[in-house]
């Protein structure tokens, strides 16, 4: 894009300078489909309302001796590389594949750049780097069609892949020096942010105005980047969507689980474990680490108490030690209904009333009795909705609102709740005996054209426009505008309810989710 801007400037000067020597040819117009990067030129696709450059390597393939190493720079290539198709997803368990069998590969460190059409003003556009969710074990950047954000919002969007599961977060002590293991997927994200800093100007983006954003595990990643030393100065604002920032695993537990994982793969000897693990076929490493040790209620993901992530983000927020950048964060009205729905689909049966105390005890430990008293089963039409309410309120809604208040002590913070309880859901979720409402991840359809998501109706399209406008305004200015106000440091004000018929600031959030109760439990 620097080349494009330079040529446009030359053409403007020529047009204003009067007669010119006819023997001097006018500069040829630049091809908007071709952009130069630090490792070579790429050719993408150009549409009426966007450009897309897909599958660009931002780091070397993490294979062979580079498996479980921090990413190295991508090698250079000659000529013009085709960037018209998305690259492979990172290795993941294909059970219940939500992306219709798309290719996975260990060589997966690629990203996609979505831009508005090339404009004559040539001005650089703000940039949003999107980190996908999927519990750190699934997903890819390729499913997030960003056309509405770049065309309506007039921003550049970069969606990335990063190593997942065992390949991204195995913390076996044989893989590196003490404290230097377990965060390879996080290091990939940092490498992608560095690539954006070094290359995005050529795509028309502003490297001095970069927002890191993500949902679910992607939102949790953004929490990590707010406190990770290696992420310092790589972004200028942050968006945390439904991020369970407290779900971090400390190094001792991660190492114990990783040793068990390696042993199960036949790499039990600590002295030879690294060589043994790196010699395994990648297909044997699809199974997520979180099936080992603690159980599947714990995420495979970034490891705290390490060089890459010395401090748990929640502790850093409490101590006001996060990056000094504006933050937009929020949750959905019914976060946990998705997960009880998936349990119902997977097992074919509903939770029984007898299981409710165990579910609450497994989730809230010593606070289970208080939670059961506050959320009696008699208040809900089913065990699924009772349990979903406890986790939605205690783990997502009130926790995120509390972190927003802590962050707001020394930076601008804006908080929202996605509140369209009629949001389109995939067909299996519409066939359940209970409504999922505004569940985890359903808000993504309002920002992106997500692969396989049902269409929005007319009223939902209006809400989608409001959300695109708010997100792109935040990326552009650090303020979502449109009637939003910052949260302040208390936990009762400043929540934007994203709802049909016009979004508005609301003071009902704390009462709806019983946040006074949950805040008391954390004191």
Coordinates of C-alpha atoms in Angstrom, one line a residue:
X1 CA 0.0 0.0 0.0
X2 CA 2.9 2.4 0.4
X3 CA 3.6 1.7 -3.3
X4 CA -0.1 2.5 -4.1
X5 CA 0.0 5.7 -2.1
X6 CA 3.2 6.8 -3.7
X7 CA 1.8 6.2 -7.2
X8 CA -1.4 8.0 -6.4
X9 CA 0.6 11.0 -5.1
X10 CA 2.7 11.0 -8.3
X11 CA -0.5 11.0 -10.4
X12 CA -2.0 13.8 -8.4
X13 CA 1.1 15.9 -8.8
X14 CA 1.2 15.2 -12.5
X15 CA -2.4 16.2 -12.8
X16 CA -1.8 19.6 -11.1
X17 CA 1.4 20.5 -12.8
X18 CA 0.0 21.5 -16.2
X19 CA 1.6 20.3 -19.4
X20 CA 4.1 17.4 -19.2
X21 CA 6.5 15.9 -21.6
X22 CA 4.5 13.4 -23.7
X23 CA 7.7 11.3 -24.1
X24 CA 7.6 10.5 -20.3
X25 CA 5.1 7.7 -19.7
X26 CA 2.6 8.0 -16.9
X27 CA 3.3 5.5 -14.1
X28 CA 1.4 2.3 -14.4
X29 CA -1.5 1.8 -11.9
X30 CA -0.6 -0.6 -9.1
X31 CA -2.4 -3.9 -9.1
X32 CA -4.6 -3.9 -5.9
X33 CA -4.4 -7.7 -5.8
X34 CA -0.7 -7.7 -5.3
X35 CA 1.1 -6.6 -2.1
X36 CA 4.7 -6.9 -1.0
X37 CA 5.5 -8.4 2.4
X38 CA 8.8 -8.7 4.2
X39 CA 9.1 -12.3 2.9
X40 CA 7.7 -11.8 -0.6
X41 CA 4.8 -10.6 -2.7
X42 CA 1.3 -12.1 -2.4
X43 CA -1.6 -12.0 -4.8
X44 CA -5.1 -12.0 -3.2
X45 CA -8.6 -11.5 -4.4
X46 CA -10.3 -8.1 -5.0
X47 CA -14.1 -7.7 -4.6
X48 CA -16.4 -4.7 -4.9
X49 CA -16.3 -4.0 -1.2
X50 CA -13.1 -5.7 0.1
X51 CA -9.8 -7.3 -0.6
X52 CA -8.7 -10.6 0.9
X53 CA -5.2 -12.0 1.2
X54 CA -5.5 -15.5 2.6
X55 CA -3.1 -18.1 3.9
X56 CA 0.0 -15.9 4.3
X57 CA 2.8 -17.5 6.4
X58 CA 3.8 -15.3 9.3
X59 CA 6.3 -17.8 10.8
X60 CA 8.3 -20.8 9.8
X61 CA 6.5 -24.2 9.9
X62 CA 6.8 -25.5 13.6
X63 CA 7.7 -29.0 12.5
X64 CA 10.6 -31.4 13.3
X65 CA 13.1 -29.8 15.6
X66 CA 10.9 -26.6 15.7
X67 CA 8.0 -28.5 17.3
X68 CA 7.5 -27.0 20.8
X69 CA 9.8 -24.1 20.0
X70 CA 8.9 -20.5 19.9
X71 CA 8.1 -19.5 16.2
X72 CA 10.9 -18.5 13.9
X73 CA 10.4 -16.0 11.0
X74 CA 8.9 -17.3 7.8
X75 CA 11.3 -18.1 5.0
X76 CA 11.3 -15.8 1.9
X77 CA 9.8 -16.9 -1.4
X78 CA 10.5 -15.9 -5.0
X79 CA 7.9 -14.5 -7.3
X80 CA 4.3 -13.8 -6.3
X81 CA 2.7 -16.2 -3.8
X82 CA -0.9 -17.2 -4.3
X83 CA -3.0 -15.8 -1.4
X84 CA -6.5 -16.6 -2.7
X85 CA -7.2 -19.6 -0.5
X86 CA -7.2 -20.1 3.3
X87 CA -4.3 -22.1 4.7
X88 CA -4.7 -25.3 6.7
X89 CA -6.0 -25.2 10.3
X90 CA -3.7 -26.2 13.1
X91 CA -3.8 -29.8 14.2
X92 CA -6.9 -30.6 16.3
X93 CA -9.2 -33.4 17.2
X94 CA -11.6 -33.9 14.3
X95 CA -14.3 -35.4 16.5
X96 CA -17.4 -33.2 16.0
X97 CA -15.5 -31.1 13.4
X98 CA -17.4 -27.8 13.1
X99 CA -15.6 -26.9 9.9
X100 CA -16.8 -29.7 7.7
X101 CA -13.6 -31.6 7.4
X102 CA -11.3 -28.8 6.3
X103 CA -7.6 -29.5 6.1
X104 CA -5.5 -29.6 9.2
X105 CA -1.7 -29.6 9.2
X106 CA 1.2 -29.0 11.6
X107 CA 2.4 -26.4 9.1
X108 CA -0.4 -24.0 10.0
X109 CA 1.0 -20.6 11.1
X110 CA -0.7 -18.5 8.5
X111 CA -3.0 -15.5 8.6
X112 CA -5.6 -13.7 6.5
X113 CA -5.8 -10.0 5.8
X114 CA -9.1 -8.4 4.9
X115 CA -9.0 -4.8 3.8
X116 CA -11.5 -2.2 2.4
X117 CA -11.1 -1.5 -1.3
X118 CA -8.2 0.7 -2.2
X119 CA -9.3 4.3 -2.0
X120 CA -7.9 7.4 -3.6
X121 CA -7.3 9.1 -0.2
X122 CA -4.6 6.5 0.5
X123 CA -4.9 7.0 4.3
X124 CA -4.0 4.1 6.5
X125 CA -6.8 2.2 8.2
X126 CA -7.0 1.1 11.8
X127 CA -6.4 -2.6 12.3
X128 CA -8.1 -5.4 14.3
X129 CA -6.2 -8.6 14.8
X130 CA -8.7 -11.4 15.5
X131 CA -7.8 -14.4 17.7
X132 CA -10.3 -17.3 17.3
X133 CA -11.9 -19.2 20.1
X134 CA -12.3 -23.0 20.5
X135 CA -11.1 -23.8 24.0
X136 CA -7.5 -23.7 22.7
X137 CA -8.1 -27.1 21.0
X138 CA -10.1 -26.2 17.9
X139 CA -11.0 -23.6 15.4
X140 CA -9.2 -21.4 12.8
X141 CA -9.0 -17.8 11.5
X142 CA -10.4 -18.9 8.2
X143 CA -14.0 -19.2 9.2
X144 CA -14.4 -15.5 10.1
X145 CA -15.5 -13.7 6.9
X146 CA -14.7 -10.1 7.8
X147 CA -16.3 -8.3 4.8
X148 CA -18.9 -6.4 6.8
X149 CA -16.3 -5.1 9.3
X150 CA -13.9 -3.9 6.5
X151 CA -16.6 -2.5 4.2
X152 CA -19.0 -0.9 6.7
X153 CA -16.4 -0.3 9.4
X154 CA -13.6 0.9 7.1
X155 CA -11.0 -1.0 9.1
X156 CA -8.4 -3.7 8.2
X157 CA -9.0 -7.1 9.9
X158 CA -6.4 -9.8 10.3
X159 CA -7.5 -13.3 11.4
X160 CA -4.8 -15.8 12.5
X161 CA -4.1 -19.4 13.2
X162 CA -2.0 -20.5 16.2
X163 CA -0.9 -23.9 17.5
X164 CA -3.6 -25.6 19.6
X165 CA -3.9 -28.4 22.1
X166 CA -0.8 -30.4 22.9
X167 CA 1.2 -28.8 20.0
X168 CA 0.4 -25.4 21.4
X169 CA 0.5 -25.8 25.1
X170 CA 2.3 -28.9 26.2
X171 CA 4.4 -28.0 29.3
X172 CA 6.6 -31.0 29.6
X173 CA 9.8 -30.0 31.5
X174 CA 12.0 -31.9 29.0
X175 CA 11.0 -29.4 26.2
X176 CA 12.9 -26.4 27.5
X177 CA 14.5 -24.7 30.5
X178 CA 12.4 -24.2 33.7
X179 CA 9.6 -21.7 33.1
X180 CA 10.1 -21.6 29.3
X181 CA 7.6 -24.3 28.3
X182 CA 3.9 -24.4 27.7
X183 CA 3.0 -21.2 25.8
X184 CA 3.9 -21.9 22.1
X185 CA 0.4 -21.0 20.9
X186 CA 0.7 -17.7 22.8
X187 CA 4.1 -17.1 21.2
X188 CA 2.5 -17.7 17.8
X189 CA -0.1 -15.0 18.5
X190 CA 2.8 -12.6 19.4
X191 CA 4.6 -13.5 16.2
X192 CA 1.5 -12.7 14.3
X193 CA 1.2 -9.3 16.0
X194 CA 4.8 -8.6 15.1
X195 CA 4.1 -9.5 11.5
X196 CA 1.2 -7.0 11.5
X197 CA 3.5 -4.3 12.9
X198 CA 6.1 -4.9 10.2
X199 CA 3.8 -5.5 7.2
X200 CA 0.3 -4.1 7.6
X201 CA 1.2 -0.7 6.2
X202 CA 1.6 -2.3 2.7
X203 CA -2.0 -3.5 2.9
X204 CA -3.3 0.0 3.8
X205 CA -3.3 -0.6 7.6
X206 CA -1.9 1.6 10.3
X207 CA 0.7 -0.2 12.4
X208 CA 0.3 2.5 15.0
X209 CA -3.3 1.7 15.5
X210 CA -3.7 -2.0 16.2
X211 CA -6.4 -3.6 18.3
X212 CA -6.0 -7.2 19.5
X213 CA -9.4 -8.9 19.8
X214 CA -10.8 -12.3 20.4
X215 CA -13.8 -14.4 21.7
X216 CA -13.8 -17.2 24.2
X217 CA -10.3 -18.7 24.2
X218 CA -9.5 -15.8 21.9
X219 CA -10.8 -13.4 24.5
X220 CA -8.8 -15.3 27.2
X221 CA -5.7 -14.8 25.0
X222 CA -6.3 -11.1 24.9
X223 CA -6.4 -11.1 28.7
X224 CA -3.0 -12.8 28.5
X225 CA -1.6 -10.2 26.1
X226 CA -2.7 -7.4 28.4
X227 CA -0.1 -8.7 30.9
X228 CA 2.4 -10.8 29.0
X229 CA 5.9 -9.1 28.7
X230 CA 6.4 -10.3 25.1
X231 CA 3.2 -8.5 24.0
X232 CA 4.2 -5.1 25.3
X233 CA 3.8 -2.4 22.6
X234 CA 2.4 -4.8 20.0
X235 CA -1.1 -3.4 20.2
X236 CA -2.9 -0.1 21.1
X237 CA -6.3 -1.4 22.3
X238 CA -8.0 -4.6 23.3
X239 CA -11.3 -6.3 22.8
X240 CA -12.2 -9.2 25.2
X241 CA -15.4 -11.1 24.2
X242 CA -16.7 -13.8 26.6
X243 CA -13.1 -14.4 27.9
X244 CA -12.8 -16.7 30.9
X245 CA -9.7 -14.9 32.0
X246 CA -9.5 -16.8 35.2
X247 CA -9.1 -20.2 33.5
X248 CA -5.3 -20.2 33.5
X249 CA -3.2 -23.2 34.5
X250 CA -0.2 -22.8 36.8
X251 CA 3.1 -24.3 35.7
X252 CA 3.3 -27.2 38.3
X253 CA -0.1 -28.6 37.4
X254 CA 0.5 -28.1 33.6
X255 CA 3.8 -30.0 33.9
X256 CA 2.2 -32.8 35.8
X257 CA -0.5 -33.2 33.3
X258 CA 2.0 -32.9 30.4
X259 CA 4.2 -35.7 31.8
X260 CA 1.1 -37.9 32.1
X261 CA 0.2 -37.1 28.5
X262 CA 3.7 -37.9 27.2
X263 CA 3.8 -41.2 29.2
X264 CA 0.5 -42.3 27.6
X265 CA 2.1 -41.7 24.2
X266 CA 5.0 -43.9 25.1
X267 CA 7.4 -41.1 26.0
X268 CA 7.6 -41.8 29.8
X269 CA 11.4 -41.4 30.2
X270 CA 12.1 -37.9 31.2
X271 CA 15.6 -37.7 29.7
X272 CA 14.5 -38.8 26.2
X273 CA 11.0 -37.4 26.3
X274 CA 11.6 -34.4 24.1
X275 CA 13.3 -36.4 21.4
X276 CA 10.5 -39.1 21.7
X277 CA 7.7 -36.5 21.5
X278 CA 9.2 -34.7 18.5
X279 CA 9.5 -38.0 16.6
X280 CA 5.8 -38.8 16.9
X281 CA 3.5 -38.4 13.9
X282 CA 1.5 -35.3 14.3
X283 CA -1.8 -37.3 14.0
X284 CA -1.0 -38.8 17.4
X285 CA -1.0 -35.4 19.0
X286 CA -4.5 -34.4 18.1
X287 CA -6.0 -35.3 21.4
X288 CA -6.1 -32.3 23.7
X289 CA -4.1 -32.3 26.9
X290 CA -7.2 -31.5 28.9
X291 CA -8.3 -35.1 28.8
X292 CA -5.5 -35.8 31.2
X293 CA -5.3 -35.2 34.9
X294 CA -7.9 -32.7 36.1
X295 CA -10.6 -33.4 33.5
X296 CA -12.4 -31.7 30.7
X297 CA -13.7 -28.8 32.8
X298 CA -10.2 -27.2 32.6
X299 CA -9.0 -25.6 29.4
X300 CA -5.9 -26.6 27.6
X301 CA -4.2 -23.3 27.1
X302 CA -1.6 -20.7 28.3
X303 CA 0.4 -21.5 31.4
X304 CA 1.1 -19.0 34.2
X305 CA 4.2 -18.8 36.3
X306 CA 6.3 -18.9 33.2
X307 CA 8.7 -16.5 31.4
X308 CA 6.0 -15.9 28.8
X309 CA 3.2 -15.3 31.3
X310 CA 4.7 -14.7 34.8
X311 CA 1.4 -13.5 36.4
X312 CA -2.2 -14.7 36.1
X313 CA -4.1 -12.0 34.3
X314 CA -6.8 -11.8 37.0
X315 CA -4.2 -11.0 39.6
X316 CA -2.6 -8.5 37.4
X317 CA -5.9 -6.8 36.8
X318 CA -6.5 -6.6 40.5
X319 CA -3.1 -5.0 41.0
X320 CA -3.7 -2.6 38.1
X321 CA -0.6 -4.0 36.2
X322 CA -2.2 -4.5 32.8
X323 CA -1.2 -2.7 29.6
X324 CA -2.4 0.9 29.6
X325 CA -4.7 0.7 26.5
X326 CA -8.4 1.2 26.1
X327 CA -10.4 -2.0 26.6
X328 CA -13.8 -3.1 25.2
X329 CA -15.1 -6.3 26.9
X330 CA -18.3 -8.1 27.6
X331 CA -20.4 -11.3 27.7
X332 CA -23.6 -12.8 26.4
X333 CA -26.8 -13.0 28.4
X334 CA -26.8 -16.8 28.5
X335 CA -23.2 -17.9 28.1
X336 CA -23.3 -21.4 29.5
X337 CA -26.4 -22.7 27.8
X338 CA -24.2 -23.6 24.8
X339 CA -22.1 -26.0 27.0
X340 CA -25.1 -27.7 28.6
X341 CA -26.6 -28.0 25.2
X342 CA -23.4 -29.7 23.8
X343 CA -23.5 -32.1 26.8
X344 CA -27.1 -33.0 25.9
X345 CA -26.3 -33.5 22.2
X346 CA -23.2 -35.6 23.1
X347 CA -24.9 -37.9 25.6
X348 CA -28.5 -37.8 24.3
X349 CA -29.8 -37.3 27.8
X350 CA -30.7 -34.5 30.2
X351 CA -29.1 -33.8 33.6
X352 CA -31.2 -35.2 36.4
X353 CA -32.2 -33.3 39.5
X354 CA -29.9 -35.6 41.5
X355 CA -27.0 -34.5 39.5
X356 CA -27.4 -30.7 40.2
X357 CA -25.6 -30.6 43.5
X358 CA -22.7 -32.5 42.0
X359 CA -22.5 -30.2 39.0
X360 CA -22.4 -27.2 41.3
X361 CA -19.8 -28.8 43.6
X362 CA -17.5 -29.7 40.7
X363 CA -17.6 -26.1 39.5
X364 CA -17.7 -24.0 42.6
X365 CA -16.0 -26.2 45.2
X366 CA -16.2 -24.9 48.8
X367 CA -18.8 -22.3 47.6
X368 CA -21.2 -24.9 46.3
X369 CA -23.6 -24.8 49.3
X370 CA -23.9 -21.0 49.0
X371 CA -24.5 -21.3 45.2
X372 CA -27.1 -24.0 45.6
X373 CA -28.9 -21.8 48.2
X374 CA -28.8 -18.8 45.9
X375 CA -29.9 -20.8 42.8
X376 CA -32.4 -23.4 44.0
X377 CA -33.5 -25.8 41.4
X378 CA -37.2 -24.9 42.0
X379 CA -36.5 -21.5 40.4
X380 CA -35.8 -23.0 37.0
X381 CA -37.7 -25.1 34.5
X382 CA -34.8 -27.6 34.1
X383 CA -31.5 -28.6 35.6
X384 CA -29.8 -27.5 32.5
X385 CA -31.0 -23.9 32.8
X386 CA -30.3 -23.8 36.5
X387 CA -26.8 -25.0 36.1
X388 CA -26.3 -22.7 33.1
X389 CA -27.4 -19.7 35.2
X390 CA -24.8 -20.4 37.9
X391 CA -21.9 -20.7 35.5
X392 CA -23.1 -17.8 33.3
X393 CA -23.4 -15.5 36.3
X394 CA -20.4 -16.6 38.4
X395 CA -17.8 -17.5 35.8
X396 CA -18.6 -15.1 33.0
X397 CA -21.0 -12.2 33.6
X398 CA -20.0 -11.0 37.0
X399 CA -16.4 -12.0 36.8
X400 CA -15.9 -10.0 33.5
X401 CA -17.8 -7.0 34.9
X402 CA -15.5 -7.1 38.0
X403 CA -12.4 -7.2 35.8
X404 CA -13.8 -4.3 33.8
X405 CA -14.1 -2.3 36.9
X406 CA -10.6 -3.1 38.0
X407 CA -9.1 -2.2 34.7
X408 CA -11.2 1.0 34.6
X409 CA -9.1 2.5 37.5
X410 CA -6.5 3.7 35.0
X411 CA -7.7 3.2 31.5
X412 CA -10.9 3.7 29.4
X413 CA -13.0 0.6 29.6
X414 CA -16.4 -0.1 27.9
X415 CA -18.6 -3.1 28.9
X416 CA -21.4 -4.7 27.0
X417 CA -23.9 -7.6 27.2
X418 CA -25.1 -9.3 24.0
X419 CA -28.8 -9.6 24.8
X420 CA -30.6 -10.9 21.7
X421 CA -32.1 -14.1 23.2
X422 CA -33.6 -15.0 19.8
X423 CA -30.1 -15.1 18.1
X424 CA -29.9 -17.6 15.3
X425 CA -28.4 -20.9 16.5
X426 CA -27.2 -24.0 14.6
X427 CA -30.0 -26.5 13.9
X428 CA -29.0 -29.0 16.7
X429 CA -29.3 -26.2 19.3
X430 CA -32.8 -25.4 18.0
X431 CA -34.0 -28.9 18.7
X432 CA -33.3 -29.1 22.4
X433 CA -35.9 -29.2 25.1
X434 CA -34.7 -25.9 26.5
X435 CA -33.9 -22.5 24.9
X436 CA -30.2 -21.6 24.5
X437 CA -31.1 -17.8 24.3
X438 CA -28.1 -15.5 23.8
X439 CA -25.6 -18.2 24.3
X440 CA -21.8 -18.3 24.1
X441 CA -20.5 -17.5 20.6
X442 CA -23.9 -16.6 19.0
X443 CA -22.9 -12.9 18.9
X444 CA -20.2 -13.6 16.4
X445 CA -22.7 -13.9 13.6
X446 CA -23.5 -10.2 14.1
X447 CA -19.9 -9.2 13.4
X448 CA -18.7 -11.8 10.9
X449 CA -20.3 -14.0 8.3
X450 CA -19.4 -17.2 10.1
X451 CA -19.3 -20.4 8.1
X452 CA -22.5 -22.4 8.6
X453 CA -24.3 -19.8 10.8
X454 CA -28.0 -19.1 10.1
X455 CA -29.1 -15.9 8.5
X456 CA -30.2 -12.9 10.6
X457 CA -33.6 -11.4 10.2
X458 CA -34.2 -7.7 9.5
X459 CA -34.2 -6.6 13.1
X460 CA -31.1 -8.6 13.8
X461 CA -29.4 -7.1 10.8
X462 CA -30.0 -3.7 12.4
X463 CA -28.4 -4.9 15.6
X464 CA -25.5 -6.3 13.6
X465 CA -24.9 -2.8 12.0
X466 CA -24.9 -1.2 15.5
X467 CA -22.3 -3.8 16.6
X468 CA -20.1 -3.4 13.6
X469 CA -20.3 0.4 14.0
X470 CA -19.4 0.1 17.7
X471 CA -16.5 -2.4 17.2
X472 CA -15.0 -0.5 14.3
X473 CA -15.3 2.9 16.1
X474 CA -13.5 1.4 19.0
X475 CA -10.8 0.0 16.7
X476 CA -10.5 3.5 15.1
X477 CA -10.7 5.7 18.2
X478 CA -10.6 3.7 21.4
X479 CA -14.2 4.6 22.0
X480 CA -17.2 2.7 20.6
X481 CA -19.3 5.9 20.4
X482 CA -23.0 5.7 19.7
X483 CA -24.2 6.3 23.2
X484 CA -21.7 4.1 25.0
X485 CA -20.3 5.3 28.3
X486 CA -17.3 3.9 30.1
X487 CA -17.9 1.7 33.1
X488 CA -16.2 3.6 35.9
X489 CA -14.6 1.7 38.7
X490 CA -17.8 0.4 40.3
X491 CA -19.6 -2.7 39.3
X492 CA -23.1 -1.3 38.8
X493 CA -23.0 1.2 36.0
X494 CA -22.0 1.5 32.4
X495 CA -23.3 -1.7 30.7
X496 CA -24.3 -1.4 27.1
X497 CA -27.2 -3.9 26.4
X498 CA -26.9 -5.0 22.8
X499 CA -30.5 -5.8 21.9
X500 CA -33.1 -5.7 19.2
X501 CA -35.0 -2.4 18.7
X502 CA -32.0 -0.3 19.7
X503 CA -29.1 -1.0 22.1
X504 CA -29.0 1.1 25.2
X505 CA -27.0 1.6 28.4
X506 CA -28.6 -0.4 31.3
X507 CA -28.3 -0.6 35.0
X508 CA -30.0 -4.0 35.3
X509 CA -26.9 -6.2 34.7
X510 CA -25.9 -6.6 38.3
X511 CA -29.4 -7.5 39.5
X512 CA -30.0 -9.9 36.6
X513 CA -26.8 -11.9 37.2
X514 CA -26.7 -11.5 41.1
X515 CA -23.3 -9.9 41.0
X516 CA -23.4 -8.7 44.5
X517 CA -23.6 -12.3 45.6
X518 CA -20.7 -13.4 43.4
X519 CA -18.5 -10.4 44.3
X520 CA -19.0 -11.3 48.0
X521 CA -17.7 -14.8 47.2
X522 CA -14.5 -13.5 45.8
X523 CA -13.6 -11.2 48.7

